[in-house]
Coordinates of C-alpha atoms in Angstrom, one line a residue:
M1 CA 19.7 -16.0 -93.2
S2 CA 23.0 -16.4 -91.4
S3 CA 26.2 -17.6 -93.2
N4 CA 29.8 -18.2 -92.2
K5 CA 32.3 -15.9 -93.9
K6 CA 35.9 -17.0 -93.9
R7 CA 39.0 -15.7 -95.6
V8 CA 41.4 -18.3 -96.7
G9 CA 44.9 -18.2 -98.2
A10 CA 48.4 -19.3 -97.5
V11 CA 51.8 -20.1 -99.0
A12 CA 53.1 -23.2 -100.7
T13 CA 54.3 -24.6 -104.0
V14 CA 52.5 -26.4 -106.8
A15 CA 54.3 -28.9 -109.0
V16 CA 53.1 -29.0 -112.6
L17 CA 54.3 -30.2 -116.0
A18 CA 57.5 -28.7 -117.2
L19 CA 56.0 -27.2 -120.3
T20 CA 53.3 -25.5 -118.3
L21 CA 55.8 -24.1 -115.9
T22 CA 57.7 -22.6 -118.8
A23 CA 54.5 -20.9 -120.0
A24 CA 53.9 -19.5 -116.5
C25 CA 57.0 -17.4 -116.8
S26 CA 55.0 -14.9 -118.8
S27 CA 52.3 -14.6 -116.2
G28 CA 53.9 -11.8 -114.4
D29 CA 53.2 -9.3 -117.2
D30 CA 51.0 -6.4 -116.1
G31 CA 48.2 -5.2 -118.2
A32 CA 45.0 -6.7 -119.6
A33 CA 43.9 -9.2 -122.1
S34 CA 42.3 -7.8 -125.2
S35 CA 39.1 -9.2 -126.6
S36 CA 39.6 -11.7 -129.4
P37 CA 37.1 -13.4 -131.8
S38 CA 35.1 -16.1 -130.2
S39 CA 32.9 -18.9 -131.6
T40 CA 30.7 -18.9 -128.6
G41 CA 30.9 -15.4 -127.1
T42 CA 29.5 -12.1 -128.2
G43 CA 32.6 -10.1 -127.8
V44 CA 31.7 -7.7 -125.0
T45 CA 34.8 -5.7 -124.1
I46 CA 36.0 -5.5 -120.4
P47 CA 37.0 -1.9 -119.5
D48 CA 40.5 -1.3 -118.2
A49 CA 39.2 -0.5 -114.7
Q50 CA 38.0 -4.1 -114.4
Q51 CA 41.2 -5.7 -115.5
V52 CA 43.3 -5.3 -112.3
G53 CA 45.4 -8.4 -111.7
A54 CA 44.6 -10.0 -115.1
M55 CA 47.2 -11.6 -117.3
K56 CA 47.9 -10.1 -120.7
D57 CA 46.9 -12.2 -123.7
F58 CA 46.0 -15.2 -121.5
K59 CA 46.1 -18.3 -123.6
A60 CA 44.8 -21.9 -123.4
G61 CA 47.4 -24.1 -121.7
E62 CA 49.1 -21.2 -119.9
T63 CA 49.4 -21.3 -116.1
F64 CA 47.2 -18.5 -114.6
K65 CA 48.8 -16.3 -112.0
A66 CA 47.2 -12.9 -111.1
T67 CA 49.6 -10.1 -111.6
T68 CA 48.6 -8.6 -108.2
P69 CA 47.2 -10.4 -105.1
T70 CA 43.5 -11.0 -105.9
T71 CA 40.6 -12.0 -103.7
V72 CA 37.6 -13.7 -105.2
S73 CA 34.4 -13.9 -103.3
L74 CA 33.0 -17.5 -103.3
L75 CA 29.8 -19.1 -102.4
Y76 CA 31.0 -22.4 -100.8
R77 CA 29.1 -25.6 -100.5
D78 CA 30.3 -27.2 -97.2
H79 CA 30.2 -31.0 -97.4
P80 CA 29.9 -33.0 -94.2
N81 CA 32.4 -35.6 -95.5
Y82 CA 35.1 -32.9 -95.9
P83 CA 34.2 -29.9 -93.8
L84 CA 35.8 -26.6 -94.8
K85 CA 39.3 -26.0 -93.4
K86 CA 41.0 -22.6 -94.0
D87 CA 44.4 -24.2 -93.9
W88 CA 43.8 -26.8 -96.6
L89 CA 46.7 -27.3 -99.0
I90 CA 44.5 -26.3 -102.0
F91 CA 44.1 -22.8 -100.6
Q92 CA 47.8 -22.5 -99.8
Q93 CA 48.7 -23.5 -103.4
L94 CA 46.3 -21.2 -105.0
T95 CA 47.6 -18.3 -103.0
S96 CA 51.2 -19.1 -103.7
N97 CA 51.0 -20.0 -107.3
Q98 CA 47.9 -18.3 -108.7
N99 CA 48.0 -15.2 -106.3
I100 CA 44.4 -16.0 -105.5
S101 CA 42.6 -16.1 -102.1
F102 CA 38.9 -16.4 -101.3
D103 CA 36.4 -14.5 -99.3
I104 CA 34.0 -17.3 -98.5
T105 CA 30.3 -17.4 -97.8
S106 CA 29.6 -20.9 -96.6
A107 CA 26.4 -22.8 -96.8
P108 CA 25.9 -26.5 -95.7
L109 CA 25.2 -29.3 -98.2
S110 CA 21.9 -30.1 -96.4
D111 CA 20.5 -26.6 -97.3
W112 CA 22.7 -25.8 -100.2
D113 CA 20.1 -25.1 -103.0
A114 CA 17.8 -23.2 -100.7
K115 CA 20.6 -21.0 -99.3
K116 CA 22.0 -20.4 -102.7
S117 CA 18.6 -19.3 -104.0
L118 CA 18.1 -17.0 -101.1
I119 CA 21.5 -15.3 -101.4
I120 CA 21.2 -14.8 -105.1
S121 CA 17.6 -13.5 -104.9
A122 CA 18.6 -11.1 -102.2
G123 CA 21.3 -9.6 -104.4
D124 CA 24.1 -10.8 -102.0
A125 CA 25.7 -13.4 -104.1
P126 CA 29.5 -13.6 -104.2
E127 CA 31.3 -13.4 -107.5
L128 CA 31.8 -17.2 -108.0
I129 CA 28.8 -19.5 -107.5
P130 CA 29.7 -23.2 -108.1
V131 CA 27.9 -26.5 -107.7
T132 CA 25.1 -25.4 -110.0
Y133 CA 23.4 -27.8 -112.5
P134 CA 22.2 -26.7 -116.0
G135 CA 18.7 -25.4 -115.6
Q136 CA 19.1 -24.1 -112.0
E137 CA 20.2 -20.8 -113.3
T138 CA 17.0 -20.1 -115.2
Q139 CA 15.0 -18.8 -112.2
F140 CA 17.5 -16.0 -111.6
V141 CA 18.0 -14.7 -115.2
S142 CA 15.0 -12.3 -115.3
G143 CA 16.0 -10.7 -112.0
G144 CA 19.4 -9.6 -113.4
A145 CA 21.4 -11.2 -110.6
L146 CA 23.6 -13.4 -112.9
L147 CA 26.3 -12.5 -115.4
P148 CA 25.4 -13.4 -119.0
I149 CA 28.7 -15.3 -119.2
S150 CA 28.3 -16.0 -122.9
D151 CA 29.2 -12.3 -123.4
Y152 CA 32.7 -13.0 -122.0
V153 CA 33.8 -16.5 -122.9
Q154 CA 36.2 -15.1 -125.4
Y155 CA 38.3 -14.3 -122.3
M156 CA 38.2 -18.0 -121.3
P157 CA 40.4 -19.7 -123.9
N158 CA 40.6 -23.1 -122.1
F159 CA 36.8 -23.4 -122.0
E160 CA 36.4 -22.6 -125.7
Q161 CA 39.2 -25.0 -126.6
K162 CA 37.6 -27.9 -124.6
V163 CA 34.2 -27.2 -126.2
K164 CA 35.7 -27.3 -129.7
D165 CA 38.1 -30.2 -129.1
W166 CA 35.5 -32.4 -127.4
G167 CA 32.6 -31.5 -129.7
L168 CA 30.4 -30.0 -127.1
T169 CA 29.0 -26.9 -129.0
D170 CA 25.4 -28.3 -129.1
Y171 CA 25.6 -28.8 -125.3
I172 CA 26.5 -25.2 -124.7
D173 CA 23.9 -23.9 -127.2
N174 CA 21.3 -25.8 -125.2
L175 CA 22.1 -23.5 -122.2
K176 CA 20.8 -20.4 -124.1
Q177 CA 17.9 -18.5 -122.5
S178 CA 15.3 -16.5 -124.4
D179 CA 17.7 -13.6 -124.9
G180 CA 20.1 -15.9 -126.8
K181 CA 22.6 -15.8 -123.9
Y182 CA 23.7 -18.4 -121.3
Y183 CA 24.3 -17.7 -117.7
M184 CA 26.3 -20.7 -116.4
L185 CA 29.2 -22.8 -117.5
P186 CA 28.8 -26.5 -116.9
G187 CA 31.5 -29.1 -116.1
L188 CA 32.5 -30.8 -119.3
Y189 CA 33.2 -34.5 -119.8
Q190 CA 35.6 -35.6 -122.5
S191 CA 33.5 -38.7 -122.8
P192 CA 30.4 -40.0 -121.0
Q193 CA 31.1 -41.2 -117.5
P194 CA 28.0 -43.0 -116.2
Q195 CA 28.2 -43.9 -112.5
Y196 CA 24.8 -45.2 -111.4
S197 CA 23.2 -48.7 -111.7
I198 CA 22.1 -51.5 -109.5
A199 CA 24.6 -53.0 -107.0
I200 CA 24.1 -56.7 -106.3
R201 CA 25.3 -59.3 -103.8
Q202 CA 27.3 -61.1 -106.5
D203 CA 28.2 -64.0 -104.2
V204 CA 24.5 -64.8 -103.5
W205 CA 23.5 -64.2 -107.1
A206 CA 26.2 -66.7 -108.2
K207 CA 25.1 -69.3 -105.6
S208 CA 21.6 -68.9 -107.0
G209 CA 22.9 -69.8 -110.4
I210 CA 23.1 -66.2 -111.9
T211 CA 26.6 -65.6 -113.2
T212 CA 26.1 -62.9 -115.8
D213 CA 24.6 -59.4 -115.8
P214 CA 21.0 -59.3 -117.0
K215 CA 21.0 -57.9 -120.6
S216 CA 17.5 -56.5 -120.4
Y217 CA 15.1 -55.4 -117.7
A218 CA 13.0 -58.4 -118.6
D219 CA 16.1 -60.5 -117.8
L220 CA 16.5 -58.6 -114.5
E221 CA 13.0 -59.5 -113.5
K222 CA 13.7 -63.2 -114.2
D223 CA 16.9 -63.0 -112.1
L224 CA 15.0 -61.4 -109.2
Q225 CA 12.4 -64.2 -109.4
I226 CA 15.2 -66.8 -109.2
L227 CA 16.7 -65.0 -106.2
K228 CA 13.2 -65.0 -104.5
D229 CA 12.8 -68.7 -105.2
K230 CA 16.3 -69.6 -104.0
N231 CA 16.4 -67.3 -101.0
P232 CA 13.0 -67.3 -99.3
G233 CA 12.4 -64.5 -96.7
V234 CA 14.9 -62.2 -98.4
W235 CA 14.0 -59.3 -100.6
P236 CA 15.6 -59.7 -104.1
M237 CA 15.8 -55.9 -104.2
S238 CA 15.2 -53.1 -101.7
D239 CA 16.0 -49.7 -103.0
R240 CA 17.3 -46.4 -101.7
W241 CA 17.5 -42.7 -102.7
S242 CA 13.7 -42.2 -102.4
T243 CA 13.8 -39.5 -99.7
Q244 CA 16.5 -37.3 -101.2
N245 CA 14.7 -34.3 -102.8
N246 CA 11.5 -36.4 -102.2
V247 CA 11.9 -38.3 -105.5
P248 CA 10.9 -42.0 -105.2
L249 CA 13.6 -44.4 -106.5
G250 CA 15.4 -41.3 -107.8
A251 CA 18.5 -43.1 -109.1
T252 CA 17.0 -46.3 -110.3
L253 CA 14.3 -44.6 -112.3
Q254 CA 16.7 -42.1 -113.7
T255 CA 19.0 -44.8 -115.1
A256 CA 16.2 -47.0 -116.3
A257 CA 14.2 -44.3 -118.0
P258 CA 16.2 -43.9 -121.2
N259 CA 15.8 -47.6 -121.9
F260 CA 12.0 -47.0 -121.8
N261 CA 12.2 -43.8 -123.9
T262 CA 11.3 -41.4 -121.1
V263 CA 12.7 -39.4 -118.3
A264 CA 12.1 -40.1 -114.6
G265 CA 13.5 -40.0 -111.1
W266 CA 16.4 -37.6 -110.6
G267 CA 16.5 -37.0 -114.4
F268 CA 12.9 -35.9 -114.6
G269 CA 13.8 -32.2 -114.8
N270 CA 11.0 -30.2 -116.3
G271 CA 9.2 -33.4 -117.3
L272 CA 9.6 -32.9 -121.0
W273 CA 10.2 -35.7 -123.5
Y274 CA 11.1 -34.6 -127.0
D275 CA 9.3 -36.6 -129.8
T276 CA 11.9 -36.6 -132.6
A277 CA 9.4 -37.8 -135.1
G278 CA 6.8 -35.3 -134.3
K279 CA 9.3 -32.6 -133.5
K280 CA 7.5 -31.5 -130.4
F281 CA 7.7 -31.8 -126.7
E282 CA 5.4 -34.1 -124.7
Y283 CA 4.9 -34.4 -121.0
A284 CA 6.8 -37.6 -120.1
P285 CA 4.2 -39.1 -117.8
T286 CA 1.6 -38.9 -120.6
T287 CA 3.7 -41.0 -122.9
P288 CA 3.7 -44.8 -123.3
G289 CA 7.3 -45.0 -122.2
Y290 CA 6.7 -43.6 -118.7
K291 CA 3.7 -45.8 -118.2
Q292 CA 5.8 -48.9 -119.2
L293 CA 8.5 -47.8 -116.8
V294 CA 6.1 -47.4 -113.9
Q295 CA 4.3 -50.6 -114.8
Y296 CA 7.6 -52.5 -114.8
F297 CA 8.5 -51.5 -111.2
A298 CA 4.9 -51.9 -110.0
D299 CA 5.0 -55.5 -111.3
L300 CA 8.2 -56.1 -109.4
V301 CA 6.5 -55.0 -106.2
S302 CA 3.3 -57.0 -106.9
K303 CA 5.4 -60.1 -107.5
G304 CA 7.4 -59.7 -104.3
L305 CA 10.6 -58.9 -106.1
L306 CA 11.0 -55.3 -105.0
D307 CA 10.4 -54.2 -101.4
P308 CA 7.4 -51.8 -101.4
E309 CA 9.1 -49.8 -98.7
S310 CA 11.7 -48.8 -101.3
V311 CA 9.6 -45.8 -102.3
T312 CA 9.5 -44.4 -98.8
Q313 CA 12.4 -45.7 -96.7
S314 CA 15.4 -43.8 -95.8
D315 CA 18.9 -44.5 -97.2
D316 CA 20.0 -45.8 -93.8
Q317 CA 17.1 -48.3 -93.8
A318 CA 17.8 -49.5 -97.3
K319 CA 21.6 -49.8 -96.7
Q320 CA 21.0 -51.7 -93.5
K321 CA 18.8 -54.3 -95.3
F322 CA 21.5 -54.7 -97.9
G323 CA 24.3 -54.8 -95.4
T324 CA 22.6 -57.4 -93.2
G325 CA 21.6 -59.7 -96.1
Q326 CA 17.9 -58.8 -95.9
S327 CA 18.1 -57.7 -99.5
L328 CA 20.3 -58.7 -102.4
S329 CA 20.1 -55.7 -104.7
I330 CA 20.1 -51.9 -104.2
A331 CA 20.8 -48.8 -106.2
G332 CA 24.4 -47.8 -106.3
N333 CA 27.2 -46.0 -108.1
T334 CA 30.9 -46.5 -108.6
Q335 CA 31.7 -44.8 -105.3
E336 CA 28.9 -46.4 -103.2
V337 CA 30.0 -49.9 -104.1
T338 CA 33.1 -49.3 -101.9
S339 CA 31.0 -48.2 -98.9
Y340 CA 28.8 -51.3 -99.3
R341 CA 31.9 -53.5 -99.2
T342 CA 33.2 -51.7 -96.2
A343 CA 30.0 -52.2 -94.4
F344 CA 30.1 -56.0 -95.0
T345 CA 33.8 -56.1 -93.9
Q346 CA 33.0 -54.2 -90.7
A347 CA 30.1 -56.6 -90.0
G348 CA 32.5 -59.5 -90.4
N349 CA 31.0 -60.8 -93.6
T350 CA 34.2 -61.2 -95.6
D351 CA 32.5 -63.6 -98.1
A352 CA 30.2 -60.9 -99.4
T353 CA 31.0 -59.5 -102.8
V354 CA 29.4 -56.5 -104.5
H355 CA 29.1 -55.8 -108.2
L356 CA 27.6 -52.9 -110.1
I357 CA 25.8 -54.4 -113.1
R358 CA 25.7 -52.8 -116.5
V359 CA 22.3 -50.9 -116.8
P360 CA 20.1 -53.3 -118.8
S361 CA 18.4 -52.5 -122.1
G362 CA 14.6 -51.9 -122.2
P363 CA 11.7 -51.8 -124.6
G364 CA 13.0 -48.4 -125.8
G365 CA 16.4 -49.7 -126.6
D366 CA 19.9 -49.8 -125.0
N367 CA 20.3 -46.2 -124.1
V368 CA 21.7 -43.6 -121.8
A369 CA 20.2 -40.2 -121.3
A370 CA 21.0 -37.2 -123.4
G371 CA 23.2 -34.5 -121.9
G372 CA 25.5 -36.9 -120.1
R373 CA 28.6 -34.9 -121.0
V374 CA 27.8 -31.9 -119.0
A375 CA 27.7 -31.7 -115.2
S376 CA 27.5 -29.4 -112.3
G377 CA 29.2 -26.1 -113.1
F378 CA 29.2 -22.5 -111.9
M379 CA 27.5 -19.1 -112.3
I380 CA 29.0 -15.7 -111.8
S381 CA 27.1 -12.9 -110.2
A382 CA 26.2 -9.8 -112.3
K383 CA 27.9 -7.5 -109.9
A384 CA 31.3 -9.2 -110.6
A385 CA 31.4 -7.3 -113.9
S386 CA 31.9 -4.0 -112.0
Q387 CA 34.7 -5.3 -109.7
P388 CA 38.3 -4.3 -110.4
N389 CA 39.3 -8.0 -110.5
F390 CA 36.6 -9.1 -113.0
L391 CA 38.9 -10.2 -115.8
A392 CA 41.3 -11.9 -113.4
T393 CA 38.3 -13.8 -111.9
L394 CA 37.3 -15.0 -115.4
Q395 CA 40.8 -16.1 -116.2
F396 CA 41.2 -17.9 -112.9
A397 CA 37.9 -19.8 -113.3
D398 CA 38.9 -20.7 -116.8
W399 CA 42.2 -22.1 -115.6
L400 CA 40.9 -24.0 -112.6
Y401 CA 37.8 -25.5 -114.2
F402 CA 38.9 -26.1 -117.8
S403 CA 42.6 -26.1 -118.3
D404 CA 44.5 -29.4 -118.3
E405 CA 46.7 -28.2 -115.4
G406 CA 43.8 -26.9 -113.4
L407 CA 41.8 -30.1 -113.9
E408 CA 44.7 -32.2 -112.6
F409 CA 45.3 -29.9 -109.7
A410 CA 41.7 -29.8 -108.5
K411 CA 41.3 -33.6 -108.8
W412 CA 44.7 -34.9 -107.7
G413 CA 46.4 -32.1 -105.8
V414 CA 50.1 -31.5 -105.8
A415 CA 52.7 -33.9 -107.5
G416 CA 55.1 -35.2 -104.9
T417 CA 52.8 -34.5 -102.0
T418 CA 49.3 -35.9 -102.7
F419 CA 50.1 -37.9 -105.8
D420 CA 53.0 -39.1 -107.9
K421 CA 53.4 -39.0 -111.7
D422 CA 55.8 -41.2 -113.7
A423 CA 57.5 -40.5 -117.0
S424 CA 54.5 -41.9 -118.9
G425 CA 52.1 -39.5 -117.2
T426 CA 50.5 -42.2 -115.0
R427 CA 49.3 -40.8 -111.7
T428 CA 49.0 -42.6 -108.4
L429 CA 48.0 -41.4 -105.0
A430 CA 50.8 -40.8 -102.5
A431 CA 51.4 -43.8 -100.2
D432 CA 49.7 -42.0 -97.2
V433 CA 46.8 -40.5 -99.2
D434 CA 43.4 -42.2 -99.9
W435 CA 40.3 -41.2 -101.7
N436 CA 37.2 -43.4 -101.6
G437 CA 39.2 -46.5 -100.8
V438 CA 41.4 -46.3 -103.9
N439 CA 44.4 -46.5 -101.6
P440 CA 43.0 -48.1 -98.5
T441 CA 46.2 -48.0 -96.5
G442 CA 46.4 -44.2 -96.8
T443 CA 45.8 -42.4 -93.5
K444 CA 45.0 -39.0 -95.0
K445 CA 42.0 -38.1 -97.1
L446 CA 42.6 -36.2 -100.3
N447 CA 39.4 -34.2 -99.8
A448 CA 39.0 -33.9 -96.0
D449 CA 42.7 -33.3 -95.2
F450 CA 43.8 -31.4 -98.3
G451 CA 40.7 -29.9 -100.0
F452 CA 41.2 -31.6 -103.4
S453 CA 38.6 -33.7 -105.2
N454 CA 36.1 -31.2 -103.9
G455 CA 33.0 -30.5 -106.1
V456 CA 33.4 -26.7 -105.4
F457 CA 36.7 -26.6 -107.3
M458 CA 36.5 -29.8 -109.4
L459 CA 33.8 -30.0 -112.1
A460 CA 32.7 -33.2 -113.8
N461 CA 34.8 -35.3 -111.5
G462 CA 37.9 -34.1 -113.4
S463 CA 36.5 -33.8 -116.9
A464 CA 39.4 -35.3 -118.9
D465 CA 39.4 -39.1 -119.4
D466 CA 42.9 -39.6 -118.1
V467 CA 42.3 -37.4 -115.0
I468 CA 39.2 -39.4 -114.1
K469 CA 40.2 -42.9 -114.9
G470 CA 43.5 -42.8 -113.0
M471 CA 41.7 -42.4 -109.7
N472 CA 39.0 -44.9 -110.5
S473 CA 39.2 -48.5 -109.5
D474 CA 39.7 -51.0 -112.3
E475 CA 36.1 -52.1 -111.6
S476 CA 34.8 -48.5 -112.0
N477 CA 36.6 -48.2 -115.3
A478 CA 35.3 -51.5 -116.4
F479 CA 31.8 -50.4 -115.7
V480 CA 32.2 -47.2 -117.7
Q481 CA 33.7 -49.2 -120.5
A482 CA 30.7 -51.6 -120.4
M483 CA 28.3 -48.7 -120.5
S484 CA 30.1 -47.1 -123.5
S485 CA 28.3 -49.4 -125.9
K486 CA 25.0 -47.9 -125.0
K487 CA 23.5 -45.3 -127.3
E488 CA 23.3 -41.7 -126.0
L489 CA 19.9 -40.3 -126.8
P490 CA 20.0 -37.1 -128.9
L491 CA 19.9 -33.8 -127.2
P492 CA 16.4 -32.2 -127.3
P493 CA 16.3 -28.6 -128.7
A494 CA 16.5 -25.8 -126.3
A495 CA 13.3 -24.2 -125.1
P496 CA 14.2 -20.8 -123.8
L497 CA 11.3 -19.0 -122.1
S498 CA 10.6 -15.4 -121.6
A499 CA 10.4 -14.0 -118.0
D500 CA 6.6 -14.0 -118.2
Q501 CA 6.5 -17.6 -119.5
Q502 CA 9.0 -18.8 -116.9
E503 CA 6.9 -17.3 -114.1
Q504 CA 3.8 -19.1 -115.3
I505 CA 5.7 -22.4 -116.0
T506 CA 7.0 -22.3 -112.5
L507 CA 3.5 -22.2 -111.1
W508 CA 2.3 -25.0 -113.2
Q509 CA 5.4 -27.1 -112.8
T510 CA 5.2 -27.1 -109.0
A511 CA 1.7 -28.7 -109.0
L512 CA 2.6 -31.1 -111.8
N513 CA 5.8 -32.3 -110.1
D514 CA 3.9 -32.9 -106.9
S515 CA 1.4 -35.0 -108.7
V516 CA 4.1 -37.0 -110.6
T517 CA 6.0 -37.6 -107.4
Q518 CA 3.0 -38.8 -105.4
N519 CA 1.4 -40.9 -108.1
T520 CA 4.6 -42.5 -109.3
A521 CA 5.2 -43.7 -105.8
A522 CA 1.6 -44.8 -105.4
F523 CA 1.5 -46.8 -108.6
I524 CA 4.8 -48.5 -108.0
S525 CA 4.0 -49.4 -104.3
G526 CA 0.6 -50.6 -105.3
K527 CA -1.3 -48.1 -103.2
R528 CA -2.9 -46.9 -106.4
P529 CA -3.8 -49.6 -109.0
M530 CA -2.5 -49.2 -112.5
S531 CA -6.1 -49.5 -113.7
E532 CA -6.4 -45.8 -112.5
W533 CA -3.7 -44.6 -114.9
G534 CA -6.3 -43.0 -117.2
S535 CA -7.8 -41.2 -114.2
W536 CA -4.4 -39.8 -113.4
M537 CA -4.0 -38.5 -117.0
T538 CA -7.3 -36.6 -116.5
E539 CA -6.0 -35.2 -113.2
L540 CA -2.9 -33.9 -115.0
K541 CA -5.1 -32.1 -117.5
G542 CA -6.7 -30.4 -114.6
L543 CA -3.3 -29.2 -113.5
N544 CA -2.8 -27.5 -116.9
V545 CA -0.4 -30.1 -118.4
D546 CA -1.6 -29.2 -122.0
Q547 CA -0.9 -25.5 -121.5
Y548 CA 2.4 -26.3 -119.8
V549 CA 3.6 -28.4 -122.8
Q550 CA 2.3 -25.9 -125.4
T551 CA 4.2 -23.1 -123.8
F552 CA 7.5 -25.0 -124.5
N553 CA 6.4 -26.0 -128.0
D554 CA 5.7 -22.4 -128.8
T555 CA 9.4 -21.7 -128.3
L556 CA 10.2 -24.2 -131.1
T557 CA 8.0 -22.4 -133.6
G558 CA 8.2 -18.9 -132.4
A559 CA 4.5 -18.8 -131.9
K560 CA 3.1 -16.2 -129.5

């Protein structure tokens, strides 16, 4: 595999809160941090030889600055919307103010997970490995390529403080593997920040007599039927995000599933659904909720309310149908709504209005999925523990990803340059800076031109409520507020597998996932009638679904 390696770093100045700047005055002290008691770490001591550049007694809320120039090796996800630039302001600031530069191994977004897996498995992983979702680390644990970061979180005071203050201990405990340790740190949300739902042509819906969001999925079906009756020859809904990762209706099924008491789409994961009454795992497709979910969307297709091409068409095809008025609904999120509006404007359709509806309730209740307060995070390679800058790397990651100052910096950039901040703490983008249409007159992009609001350096879209909301449109904040009345489903218990179990599970899971993907699409599109659902359940048994589920249930009881 080939990869681009770049060294980045430069000089500039970062503006921060006065109190934080005062705290930074102590950052020039030489020496190391000593281990301190931790509620989440196991207290492994870092030897003096691996404390080069580290701050002494690094504390939460303190500005991190390495005591000597420090280079951190980084696996970088290169996004086509903001291609990597070595002269970005974010790199200049980190070099000047944190004494940190990067040795970058770059991999493109289009091949990110595959390249990341290959690099880690080959033992070539850089020290810092971001853009990793909980669960993705499991495959690398038995090989010893990853640092058991739970051994060292006592050196990461900002992380521990956020977990405590935001009540996220259960979320972190859920990351533990069979050895009782965890190997990645996720991005943390202060409160749930849902983004996905169904975007509608609000102007056409209103002209058809529909002026309020559907409260339930049954109401949604009625609304789609009205649209069909009032607008012949137009699809009430034609969906997208079916070809990404080969998951049909990935976003739509994910957001709908909790309201049917199941998991599906992008949120399918390992396919397990936890039965809280029976205190056991079940395979989601074998539960009534999953069948109800699939039946619902299959009915939409059979009634001509959902375009059957939704399960196979590309995003471009789906967006074209929506943008040209051939469809009146499509999966969306708080960012994509802006791009939909832009497409209408560019096409000269200035009367078109787009609205992201509150996700309806379903037969399972008015719910959002469990685990919505953790997001993409990072891993650290095991070999980092033997590097002279190991402690400094931990302190830097803790500051950037979990401190109030680091969260603001990664999201908003530099006060006085990319954003302004008034006496009340309210942030606004600089007059010439835009991000996702928030400041449409801005000629410079916060991510593409400066490197900020970049998922490599910014976890959970900013984590803290005030950091996130300030850059959201009023409409996006209203959507989050509307969704806040939904019930978050309880976290299922962790099911840590041994290396041998994980190897066997991986084999079973591949075949099961393929069957779920193919048959979910077939049932919804009508290529396979729902009358054959029982036959599919038999097919899943032939793919070892019972043994698959039992393996996870054994972890709950300690059975061998």
